XYZ file of C-alpha atoms in Angstrom:
90
model
C 99.896 105.406 55.808
C 98.250 103.672 58.728
C 95.926 101.036 57.325
C 93.449 101.468 60.161
C 92.758 105.015 58.927
C 92.733 104.370 55.163
C 88.959 104.727 54.745
C 88.866 107.819 56.927
C 91.737 109.399 55.011
C 89.769 108.865 51.784
C 86.697 110.352 53.459
C 88.692 113.385 54.599
C 89.876 113.930 51.028
C 86.253 113.923 49.851
C 85.411 116.376 52.642
C 88.280 118.572 51.482
C 86.734 118.579 48.003
C 83.344 119.453 49.482
C 84.877 122.412 51.319
C 86.480 123.688 48.111
C 83.135 123.297 46.334
C 81.376 125.330 49.024
C 83.981 128.092 48.748
C 83.464 128.113 44.975
C 79.703 128.320 45.451
C 80.230 131.345 47.678
C 82.586 132.958 45.154
C 79.979 132.367 42.448
C 77.316 133.997 44.643
C 75.144 130.890 44.592
C 71.822 130.717 46.408
C 72.387 130.830 50.172
C 70.164 127.848 50.927
C 72.178 125.700 48.490
C 75.379 126.743 50.258
C 73.896 125.982 53.664
C 72.690 122.574 52.469
C 76.179 121.726 51.229
C 77.692 122.918 54.505
C 75.230 120.735 56.433
C 76.350 117.731 54.361
C 79.978 118.621 55.104
C 79.286 118.789 58.831
C 77.555 115.389 58.717
C 80.568 113.887 56.949
C 82.895 115.365 59.577
C 80.744 113.971 62.399
C 80.773 110.522 60.793
C 84.549 110.666 60.454
C 84.938 111.755 64.063
C 82.751 108.870 65.233
C 84.743 106.352 63.204
C 88.093 107.645 64.497
C 86.759 107.440 68.054
C 85.683 103.869 67.359
C 89.145 103.049 66.027
C 90.687 104.614 69.135
C 88.467 102.564 71.421
C 89.140 99.408 69.435
C 92.905 99.780 69.402
C 94.366 102.194 71.918
C 91.880 101.714 74.744
C 91.745 97.949 74.247
C 95.551 97.718 74.335
C 95.660 99.666 77.595
C 93.034 97.413 79.166
C 94.785 94.240 78.033
C 98.178 95.494 79.168
C 97.159 95.446 82.812
C 99.163 98.658 83.288
C 97.048 100.769 85.632
C 98.882 104.016 84.790
C 98.368 103.502 81.047
C 94.746 102.572 81.631
C 94.164 105.741 83.657
C 95.843 107.888 80.975
C 93.678 106.409 78.216
C 90.552 106.776 80.346
C 91.382 110.423 81.106
C 92.031 111.082 77.389
C 88.644 109.632 76.564
C 86.870 111.749 79.186
C 88.641 114.882 77.905
C 87.672 113.988 74.363
C 84.004 113.592 75.251
C 84.151 117.035 76.848
C 85.568 118.548 73.665
C 83.210 116.659 71.353
C 80.189 117.976 73.226
C 81.079 121.595 72.473
């Protein structure tokens, strides 16, 4: 397991548990507002994970491309980042 992602992997496992809990709440016909509140918490956890992974990417992959001096690699990483921001905004 990549050490740089260890905390995020643990967070994703908690998110997985949250998702199962929400499904169970729905199966048990729990109050809709309670389900929505749990789903909102799940979405916040996913956003936090996404932000951390982006930070890791910038701190490792982008930094390596910049330090390499390889213009092609730098352009590829820059283009990936621009594409990612386009997807994240949706």
